[in-house]
Short mmCIF file of C-alpha atoms in Angstrom, two decimals:
data_model
loop_
_atom_site.label_atom_id
_atom_site.label_comp_id
_atom_site.label_asym_id
_atom_site.label_seq_id
_atom_site.Cartn_x
_atom_site.Cartn_y
_atom_site.Cartn_z
CA UNK A 1 -22.36 6.73 -28.81
CA UNK A 2 -18.78 7.32 -29.87
CA UNK A 3 -16.29 4.82 -28.52
CA UNK A 4 -12.58 4.38 -29.16
CA UNK A 5 -11.46 0.76 -29.39
CA UNK A 6 -7.94 -0.11 -28.27
CA UNK A 7 -6.84 -3.46 -29.69
CA UNK A 8 -4.54 -4.73 -26.98
CA UNK A 9 -2.74 -7.24 -29.20
CA UNK A 10 -1.76 -4.43 -31.60
CA UNK A 11 -0.19 -2.55 -28.69
CA UNK A 12 1.67 -5.41 -26.98
CA UNK A 13 2.56 -7.33 -30.18
CA UNK A 14 2.16 -10.58 -28.25
CA UNK A 15 -0.55 -12.82 -26.81
CA UNK A 16 0.24 -11.70 -23.25
CA UNK A 17 0.24 -8.42 -21.35
CA UNK A 18 3.26 -8.63 -19.07
CA UNK A 19 4.36 -6.28 -16.32
CA UNK A 20 3.64 -2.86 -14.95
CA UNK A 21 5.09 -1.05 -17.95
CA UNK A 22 2.59 -2.60 -20.40
CA UNK A 23 -0.34 -2.18 -18.02
CA UNK A 24 0.61 1.45 -17.50
CA UNK A 25 0.95 1.98 -21.23
CA UNK A 26 -2.60 0.69 -21.76
CA UNK A 27 -3.93 2.87 -18.92
CA UNK A 28 -2.28 5.96 -20.38
CA UNK A 29 -3.76 5.20 -23.82
CA UNK A 30 -7.21 4.95 -22.25
CA UNK A 31 -6.85 8.21 -20.33
CA UNK A 32 -5.68 10.00 -23.49
CA UNK A 33 -8.53 8.52 -25.55
CA UNK A 34 -11.08 9.54 -22.92
CA UNK A 35 -10.07 13.15 -23.45
CA UNK A 36 -11.42 12.82 -27.01
CA UNK A 37 -14.17 10.20 -26.75
CA UNK A 38 -16.84 9.52 -24.11
CA UNK A 39 -15.97 5.80 -23.87
CA UNK A 40 -13.07 3.43 -24.50
CA UNK A 41 -13.22 -0.30 -25.16
CA UNK A 42 -10.21 -2.56 -24.67
CA UNK A 43 -10.42 -5.43 -27.16
CA UNK A 44 -8.49 -8.39 -25.73
CA UNK A 45 -9.00 -10.60 -28.79
CA UNK A 46 -5.96 -12.87 -29.10
CA UNK A 47 -4.71 -12.13 -25.58
CA UNK A 48 -4.49 -15.22 -23.37
CA UNK A 49 -2.79 -13.75 -20.29
CA UNK A 50 -2.43 -10.53 -18.33
CA UNK A 51 -0.14 -10.56 -15.33
CA UNK A 52 -1.21 -9.37 -11.90
CA UNK A 53 1.10 -6.37 -12.12
CA UNK A 54 -0.18 -5.37 -15.58
CA UNK A 55 -3.81 -5.69 -14.48
CA UNK A 56 -3.09 -3.62 -11.37
CA UNK A 57 -1.48 -0.87 -13.46
CA UNK A 58 -4.41 -0.89 -15.87
CA UNK A 59 -7.48 -1.13 -13.65
CA UNK A 60 -6.19 -1.15 -10.07
CA UNK A 61 -4.51 2.22 -10.37
CA UNK A 62 -7.61 3.72 -11.99
CA UNK A 63 -9.74 2.35 -9.18
CA UNK A 64 -7.45 3.88 -6.57
CA UNK A 65 -6.96 7.30 -8.16
CA UNK A 66 -9.55 7.95 -10.88
CA UNK A 67 -12.44 5.55 -10.38
CA UNK A 68 -15.02 7.59 -12.36
CA UNK A 69 -13.01 6.83 -15.52
CA UNK A 70 -13.69 3.11 -15.03
CA UNK A 71 -17.37 3.74 -15.74
CA UNK A 72 -16.33 4.87 -19.21
CA UNK A 73 -14.12 1.85 -20.00
CA UNK A 74 -15.36 -1.46 -21.38
CA UNK A 75 -13.55 -4.75 -21.96
CA UNK A 76 -14.29 -7.10 -24.88
CA UNK A 77 -13.15 -10.55 -25.99
CA UNK A 78 -11.49 -11.38 -22.68
CA UNK A 79 -10.41 -14.96 -22.14
CA UNK A 80 -11.46 -16.47 -18.83
CA UNK A 81 -7.95 -15.96 -17.41
CA UNK A 82 -7.82 -12.31 -18.52
CA UNK A 83 -11.29 -11.65 -17.15
CA UNK A 84 -10.40 -13.21 -13.80
CA UNK A 85 -7.17 -11.21 -13.48
CA UNK A 86 -8.88 -7.90 -14.35
CA UNK A 87 -11.55 -8.65 -11.76
CA UNK A 88 -8.89 -9.60 -9.22
CA UNK A 89 -7.15 -6.26 -9.80
CA UNK A 90 -10.42 -4.40 -9.28
CA UNK A 91 -11.27 -6.33 -6.12
CA UNK A 92 -7.79 -5.97 -4.63
CA UNK A 93 -6.81 -2.47 -5.78
CA UNK A 94 -6.63 -1.06 -2.29
CA UNK A 95 -4.98 -4.06 -0.64
CA UNK A 96 -2.17 -3.94 -3.24
CA UNK A 97 -1.62 -0.28 -2.39
CA UNK A 98 -1.56 -1.05 1.35
CA UNK A 99 1.04 -3.81 0.86
CA UNK A 100 3.21 -1.48 -1.20
CA UNK A 101 3.01 1.19 1.50
CA UNK A 102 3.94 -1.36 4.18
CA UNK A 103 7.02 -2.23 2.15
CA UNK A 104 7.95 1.42 1.74
CA UNK A 105 7.14 1.43 -1.98
CA UNK A 106 5.28 4.27 -3.67
CA UNK A 107 2.23 3.53 -5.78
#
């Protein structure tokens, strides 16, 4: 099966994925790649940290608005911290959105 691999470290040029901008950038790359390939794999080799906001932009937003795409995305070489934060973003995708709405912020 064809799969596009996105090497996260090559995109962020650092060992950390920080903030909504970077998380959104990764999400947009995945969505674009999924228009050409049936699956995308994020390779987190060399990444030690992803912030809550970056993880929410990457997987939380997909879960809220385009969940079927998540079935076509895989994650590889995640450190324990990265894995935990990605899982947190998945588990809390809707509660983050509710808090933002309560504060008058748009998602």
